[in-house]
Amino acid sequence: DVKVTQSSRYLVKRTGEKVFLECVQDMDHENMFWYRQDPGLGLRLIYFSYDVKMKEKGDIPEGYSVSREKKERFSLILESASTNQTSMYLCASSSDIAGANVLTFGAGSRLTVL
Amino acid sequence: GNSVTQMEGPVTLSEEAFLTINCTYTATGYPSLFWYVQYPGEGLQLLLKATKADDKGSNKGFEATYRKETTSFHLEKGSVQVSDSAVYFCALRRGNFNKFYFGSGTKLNVKP
């Protein structure tokens, strides 16, 4: 089974801190995604990557950056955390192979910014 | 543009009741359609999918039929269980890089 692992399930940070959320997938997927999930808003795409060192902005990239130095790892960076970035963050990956190009999600990282 | 609209919750049912969660979409071309489920404290899991018009996706007693004429993909189950309590997300895949678009989610509570 494809496994997507997010390094931290729960984080508490202070306003202005730099925050790193790490995500690793073990099935050689080409595409990786970061979403945030908020009540009533569903999932909103922050950034995605379709290849190593490649990144594309999603619908809400402001205040975030990403890094993909290796195929299996996709990091989300909050340069200066703010309280409105308190949320659940979900990492996902997918293959480009037809029929297998569904999203597989990690368990999520719940971030609280005080 | 591409978007998904699903019924707001929460939906509260008694065990063995019939479930319908409505989902409609707007998309260019011919999207693939999905239902994902999120159990408490977990990430999303794929429940079922359909890739072309009139396809029926099914899994764990849940079904959804891709209706192009009504741009819908409603989720149904004939007899829900307490263990089905979760948040259900409708989604479509379309466009460059196989981007996914999600609805806002519908919370289902099933009472014994």
mmCIF file of C-alpha atoms in Angstrom:
data_model
loop_
_atom_site.group_PDB
_atom_site.id
_atom_site.type_symbol
_atom_site.label_atom_id
_atom_site.label_comp_id
_atom_site.label_asym_id
_atom_site.label_seq_id
_atom_site.Cartn_x
_atom_site.Cartn_y
_atom_site.Cartn_z
ATOM 1 C CA ASP A 1 0.000 0.000 0.000
ATOM 2 C CA VAL A 2 1.044 3.533 -0.681
ATOM 3 C CA LYS A 3 2.034 5.276 2.457
ATOM 4 C CA VAL A 4 2.239 8.989 2.997
ATOM 5 C CA THR A 5 3.821 9.974 6.281
ATOM 6 C CA GLN A 6 3.589 13.399 7.856
ATOM 7 C CA SER A 7 6.256 13.930 10.476
ATOM 8 C CA SER A 8 4.190 15.747 13.090
ATOM 9 C CA ARG A 9 0.578 15.090 14.033
ATOM 10 C CA TYR A 10 0.285 18.077 16.374
ATOM 11 C CA LEU A 11 2.338 21.250 16.570
ATOM 12 C CA VAL A 12 1.997 24.393 18.654
ATOM 13 C CA LYS A 13 3.982 27.414 17.506
ATOM 14 C CA ARG A 14 4.135 31.096 18.325
ATOM 15 C CA THR A 15 3.376 33.955 15.969
ATOM 16 C CA GLY A 16 6.416 34.808 13.884
ATOM 17 C CA GLU A 17 8.097 31.427 14.205
ATOM 18 C CA LYS A 18 9.295 29.561 11.134
ATOM 19 C CA VAL A 19 7.470 26.258 10.759
ATOM 20 C CA PHE A 20 8.434 23.213 8.733
ATOM 21 C CA LEU A 21 5.922 20.488 7.890
ATOM 22 C CA GLU A 22 7.487 17.397 6.376
ATOM 23 C CA CYS A 23 5.869 14.779 4.172
ATOM 24 C CA VAL A 24 7.363 11.567 2.793
ATOM 25 C CA GLN A 25 5.809 9.055 0.396
ATOM 26 C CA ASP A 26 7.185 5.604 -0.317
ATOM 27 C CA MET A 27 5.676 4.667 -3.687
ATOM 28 C CA ASP A 28 7.729 6.705 -6.125
ATOM 29 C CA HIS A 29 4.828 9.054 -6.938
ATOM 30 C CA GLU A 30 5.552 11.933 -9.267
ATOM 31 C CA ASN A 31 3.051 14.387 -7.800
ATOM 32 C CA MET A 32 2.813 15.726 -4.273
ATOM 33 C CA PHE A 33 0.354 18.203 -2.786
ATOM 34 C CA TRP A 34 -0.210 20.293 0.310
ATOM 35 C CA TYR A 35 -3.781 21.161 1.353
ATOM 36 C CA ARG A 36 -5.187 22.905 4.339
ATOM 37 C CA GLN A 37 -8.510 21.831 5.802
ATOM 38 C CA ASP A 38 -10.767 24.220 7.667
ATOM 39 C CA PRO A 39 -14.334 23.682 8.885
ATOM 40 C CA GLY A 40 -16.891 24.700 6.271
ATOM 41 C CA LEU A 41 -14.208 25.356 3.662
ATOM 42 C CA GLY A 42 -13.203 21.815 2.804
ATOM 43 C CA LEU A 43 -9.742 21.280 1.366
ATOM 44 C CA ARG A 44 -7.873 24.101 -0.273
ATOM 45 C CA LEU A 45 -4.738 23.525 -2.314
ATOM 46 C CA ILE A 46 -1.692 25.454 -1.137
ATOM 47 C CA TYR A 47 1.075 24.171 -3.404
ATOM 48 C CA PHE A 48 1.840 21.133 -5.459
ATOM 49 C CA SER A 49 4.838 19.608 -7.177
ATOM 50 C CA TYR A 50 4.930 17.381 -10.237
ATOM 51 C CA ASP A 51 8.656 16.673 -10.197
ATOM 52 C CA VAL A 52 11.757 17.163 -8.109
ATOM 53 C CA LYS A 53 12.574 20.852 -7.670
ATOM 54 C CA MET A 54 9.368 21.816 -9.479
ATOM 55 C CA LYS A 55 6.515 23.574 -7.718
ATOM 56 C CA GLU A 56 3.254 25.215 -8.658
ATOM 57 C CA LYS A 57 1.047 27.539 -6.666
ATOM 58 C CA GLY A 58 -2.341 26.293 -5.686
ATOM 59 C CA ASP A 59 -5.332 28.374 -4.687
ATOM 60 C CA ILE A 60 -3.971 29.843 -1.429
ATOM 61 C CA PRO A 61 -0.152 30.053 -1.584
ATOM 62 C CA GLU A 62 0.234 33.331 0.304
ATOM 63 C CA GLY A 63 2.315 32.960 3.443
ATOM 64 C CA TYR A 64 3.648 29.546 2.430
ATOM 65 C CA SER A 65 6.547 28.115 0.480
ATOM 66 C CA VAL A 66 7.540 24.569 -0.404
ATOM 67 C CA SER A 67 10.608 22.513 -1.116
ATOM 68 C CA ARG A 68 11.044 19.301 -3.058
ATOM 69 C CA GLU A 69 14.685 18.306 -3.171
ATOM 70 C CA LYS A 70 14.001 14.571 -3.415
ATOM 71 C CA LYS A 71 11.184 12.750 -5.154
ATOM 72 C CA GLU A 72 9.832 11.209 -1.975
ATOM 73 C CA ARG A 73 9.845 14.322 0.210
ATOM 74 C CA PHE A 74 7.751 17.493 0.028
ATOM 75 C CA SER A 75 8.081 20.142 2.697
ATOM 76 C CA LEU A 76 5.717 22.985 3.518
ATOM 77 C CA ILE A 77 7.280 26.069 5.093
ATOM 78 C CA LEU A 78 5.571 28.865 6.963
ATOM 79 C CA GLU A 79 8.190 31.608 6.945
ATOM 80 C CA SER A 80 6.535 33.601 9.733
ATOM 81 C CA ALA A 81 3.572 31.832 11.270
ATOM 82 C CA SER A 82 0.419 33.791 11.943
ATOM 83 C CA THR A 83 -2.704 32.903 13.903
ATOM 84 C CA ASN A 84 -4.771 32.626 10.710
ATOM 85 C CA GLN A 85 -2.555 29.716 9.681
ATOM 86 C CA THR A 86 -3.918 27.612 12.518
ATOM 87 C CA SER A 87 -5.363 24.681 10.617
ATOM 88 C CA MET A 88 -5.131 21.026 9.670
ATOM 89 C CA TYR A 89 -2.535 20.459 6.953
ATOM 90 C CA LEU A 90 -2.834 17.447 4.695
ATOM 91 C CA CYS A 91 -0.140 16.113 2.407
ATOM 92 C CA ALA A 92 -1.040 13.882 -0.530
ATOM 93 C CA SER A 93 0.665 12.182 -3.441
ATOM 94 C CA SER A 94 -0.416 10.689 -6.746
ATOM 95 C CA SER A 95 1.000 8.800 -9.666
ATOM 96 C CA ASP A 96 0.835 9.863 -13.309
ATOM 97 C CA ILE A 97 -0.050 6.327 -14.338
ATOM 98 C CA ALA A 98 -3.551 6.182 -15.827
ATOM 99 C CA GLY A 99 -5.908 4.330 -13.539
ATOM 100 C CA ALA A 100 -3.615 4.860 -10.569
ATOM 101 C CA ASN A 101 -3.709 8.635 -10.473
ATOM 102 C CA VAL A 102 -5.751 9.034 -7.318
ATOM 103 C CA LEU A 103 -4.705 11.056 -4.291
ATOM 104 C CA THR A 104 -3.308 9.203 -1.286
ATOM 105 C CA PHE A 105 -3.280 11.278 1.883
ATOM 106 C CA GLY A 106 -1.220 11.381 5.023
ATOM 107 C CA ALA A 107 -2.851 11.469 8.448
ATOM 108 C CA GLY A 108 -2.571 15.233 8.709
ATOM 109 C CA SER A 109 -0.687 17.750 10.846
ATOM 110 C CA ARG A 110 -2.733 19.936 13.134
ATOM 111 C CA LEU A 111 -0.967 23.252 13.626
ATOM 112 C CA THR A 112 -1.918 25.767 16.281
ATOM 113 C CA VAL A 113 -0.318 29.209 16.134
ATOM 114 C CA LEU A 114 -0.579 31.206 19.352
ATOM 115 C CA GLY B 1 -13.867 26.796 -13.950
ATOM 116 C CA ASN B 2 -13.888 23.581 -11.963
ATOM 117 C CA SER B 3 -15.793 23.250 -8.716
ATOM 118 C CA VAL B 4 -17.724 20.808 -6.550
ATOM 119 C CA THR B 5 -20.819 21.511 -4.480
ATOM 120 C CA GLN B 6 -22.077 19.048 -1.917
ATOM 121 C CA MET B 7 -24.864 19.143 0.593
ATOM 122 C CA GLU B 8 -24.141 20.714 3.905
ATOM 123 C CA GLY B 9 -24.209 18.655 7.027
ATOM 124 C CA PRO B 10 -24.280 17.349 9.486
ATOM 125 C CA VAL B 11 -26.480 14.498 8.404
ATOM 126 C CA THR B 12 -27.791 12.437 11.310
ATOM 127 C CA LEU B 13 -29.289 9.001 10.665
ATOM 128 C CA SER B 14 -30.247 5.973 12.671
ATOM 129 C CA GLU B 15 -28.443 2.713 12.060
ATOM 130 C CA GLU B 16 -29.783 0.812 8.994
ATOM 131 C CA ALA B 17 -31.255 3.963 7.445
ATOM 132 C CA PHE B 18 -30.750 4.834 3.766
ATOM 133 C CA LEU B 19 -28.096 7.432 3.008
ATOM 134 C CA THR B 20 -27.854 9.946 0.193
ATOM 135 C CA ILE B 21 -25.269 12.709 0.066
ATOM 136 C CA ASN B 22 -25.721 14.985 -2.914
ATOM 137 C CA CYS B 23 -22.812 16.182 -5.024
ATOM 138 C CA THR B 24 -22.866 18.270 -8.182
ATOM 139 C CA TYR B 25 -19.945 19.573 -10.160
ATOM 140 C CA THR B 26 -18.904 22.158 -12.696
ATOM 141 C CA ALA B 27 -16.034 21.253 -14.959
ATOM 142 C CA THR B 28 -14.578 21.779 -18.377
ATOM 143 C CA GLY B 29 -14.392 18.633 -20.445
ATOM 144 C CA TYR B 30 -14.781 15.233 -18.856
ATOM 145 C CA PRO B 31 -13.556 15.023 -15.280
ATOM 146 C CA SER B 32 -13.038 11.943 -13.168
ATOM 147 C CA LEU B 33 -15.133 11.924 -9.999
ATOM 148 C CA PHE B 34 -14.331 10.669 -6.514
ATOM 149 C CA TRP B 35 -15.684 10.226 -3.033
ATOM 150 C CA TYR B 36 -13.219 10.379 -0.169
ATOM 151 C CA VAL B 37 -13.972 9.608 3.483
ATOM 152 C CA GLN B 38 -12.274 11.013 6.572
ATOM 153 C CA TYR B 39 -12.699 9.156 9.840
ATOM 154 C CA PRO B 40 -12.096 11.074 13.080
ATOM 155 C CA GLY B 41 -8.452 11.935 13.596
ATOM 156 C CA GLU B 42 -7.348 10.556 10.244
ATOM 157 C CA GLY B 43 -6.486 11.734 6.756
ATOM 158 C CA LEU B 44 -8.746 11.219 3.757
ATOM 159 C CA GLN B 45 -9.159 7.794 2.200
ATOM 160 C CA LEU B 46 -10.439 7.027 -1.277
ATOM 161 C CA LEU B 47 -13.909 5.494 -1.030
ATOM 162 C CA LEU B 48 -14.851 5.130 -4.694
ATOM 163 C CA LYS B 49 -14.347 6.672 -8.099
ATOM 164 C CA ALA B 50 -15.793 6.873 -11.601
ATOM 165 C CA THR B 51 -13.890 7.976 -14.648
ATOM 166 C CA LYS B 52 -16.549 8.389 -17.337
ATOM 167 C CA ALA B 53 -20.241 9.068 -17.767
ATOM 168 C CA ASP B 54 -22.621 6.340 -16.525
ATOM 169 C CA ASP B 55 -19.849 4.582 -14.619
ATOM 170 C CA LYS B 56 -20.851 3.396 -11.162
ATOM 171 C CA GLY B 57 -18.254 3.375 -8.438
ATOM 172 C CA SER B 58 -18.834 1.127 -5.441
ATOM 173 C CA ASN B 59 -17.051 0.098 -2.262
ATOM 174 C CA LYS B 60 -18.052 -1.070 1.241
ATOM 175 C CA GLY B 61 -21.751 -0.886 0.326
ATOM 176 C CA PHE B 62 -21.490 2.704 -0.937
ATOM 177 C CA GLU B 63 -22.346 3.543 -4.544
ATOM 178 C CA ALA B 64 -22.250 6.609 -6.774
ATOM 179 C CA THR B 65 -23.128 6.959 -10.460
ATOM 180 C CA TYR B 66 -21.481 9.507 -12.760
ATOM 181 C CA ARG B 67 -24.409 11.412 -14.309
ATOM 182 C CA LYS B 68 -23.179 13.727 -17.028
ATOM 183 C CA GLU B 69 -26.641 15.028 -17.934
ATOM 184 C CA THR B 70 -27.226 16.303 -14.400
ATOM 185 C CA THR B 71 -23.515 16.861 -13.567
ATOM 186 C CA SER B 72 -23.989 14.850 -10.395
ATOM 187 C CA PHE B 73 -22.270 12.100 -8.428
ATOM 188 C CA HIS B 74 -24.507 11.410 -5.440
ATOM 189 C CA LEU B 75 -23.289 9.000 -2.767
ATOM 190 C CA GLU B 76 -25.722 6.325 -1.554
ATOM 191 C CA LYS B 77 -25.760 3.450 0.884
ATOM 192 C CA GLY B 78 -28.724 1.233 1.571
ATOM 193 C CA SER B 79 -28.112 0.604 5.263
ATOM 194 C CA VAL B 80 -25.662 2.702 7.259
ATOM 195 C CA GLN B 81 -23.772 1.553 10.312
ATOM 196 C CA VAL B 82 -22.395 3.457 13.285
ATOM 197 C CA SER B 83 -18.930 2.813 11.880
ATOM 198 C CA ASP B 84 -19.832 4.892 8.787
ATOM 199 C CA SER B 85 -19.804 8.046 10.905
ATOM 200 C CA ALA B 86 -17.238 10.258 9.184
ATOM 201 C CA VAL B 87 -16.850 13.260 6.897
ATOM 202 C CA TYR B 88 -17.426 12.558 3.207
ATOM 203 C CA PHE B 89 -15.826 14.633 0.452
ATOM 204 C CA CYS B 90 -16.812 14.714 -3.195
ATOM 205 C CA ALA B 91 -14.014 15.614 -5.601
ATOM 206 C CA LEU B 92 -13.207 15.898 -9.275
ATOM 207 C CA ARG B 93 -9.922 15.570 -11.109
ATOM 208 C CA ARG B 94 -9.335 17.715 -14.152
ATOM 209 C CA GLY B 95 -6.851 19.856 -15.931
ATOM 210 C CA ASN B 96 -3.117 20.113 -16.011
ATOM 211 C CA PHE B 97 -1.140 18.093 -13.496
ATOM 212 C CA ASN B 98 -4.264 16.113 -12.577
ATOM 213 C CA LYS B 99 -5.455 18.707 -10.118
ATOM 214 C CA PHE B 100 -8.188 17.731 -7.689
ATOM 215 C CA TYR B 101 -11.054 19.968 -6.614
ATOM 216 C CA PHE B 102 -12.909 19.143 -3.407
ATOM 217 C CA GLY B 103 -16.310 19.952 -2.027
ATOM 218 C CA SER B 104 -16.632 21.321 1.490
ATOM 219 C CA GLY B 105 -17.396 17.939 3.051
ATOM 220 C CA THR B 106 -20.512 16.457 4.649
ATOM 221 C CA LYS B 107 -20.379 15.113 8.170
ATOM 222 C CA LEU B 108 -22.404 11.957 8.746
ATOM 223 C CA ASN B 109 -23.444 10.899 12.234
ATOM 224 C CA VAL B 110 -25.018 7.469 12.572
ATOM 225 C CA LYS B 111 -26.767 6.716 15.871
ATOM 226 C CA PRO B 112 -27.353 3.204 17.216
#
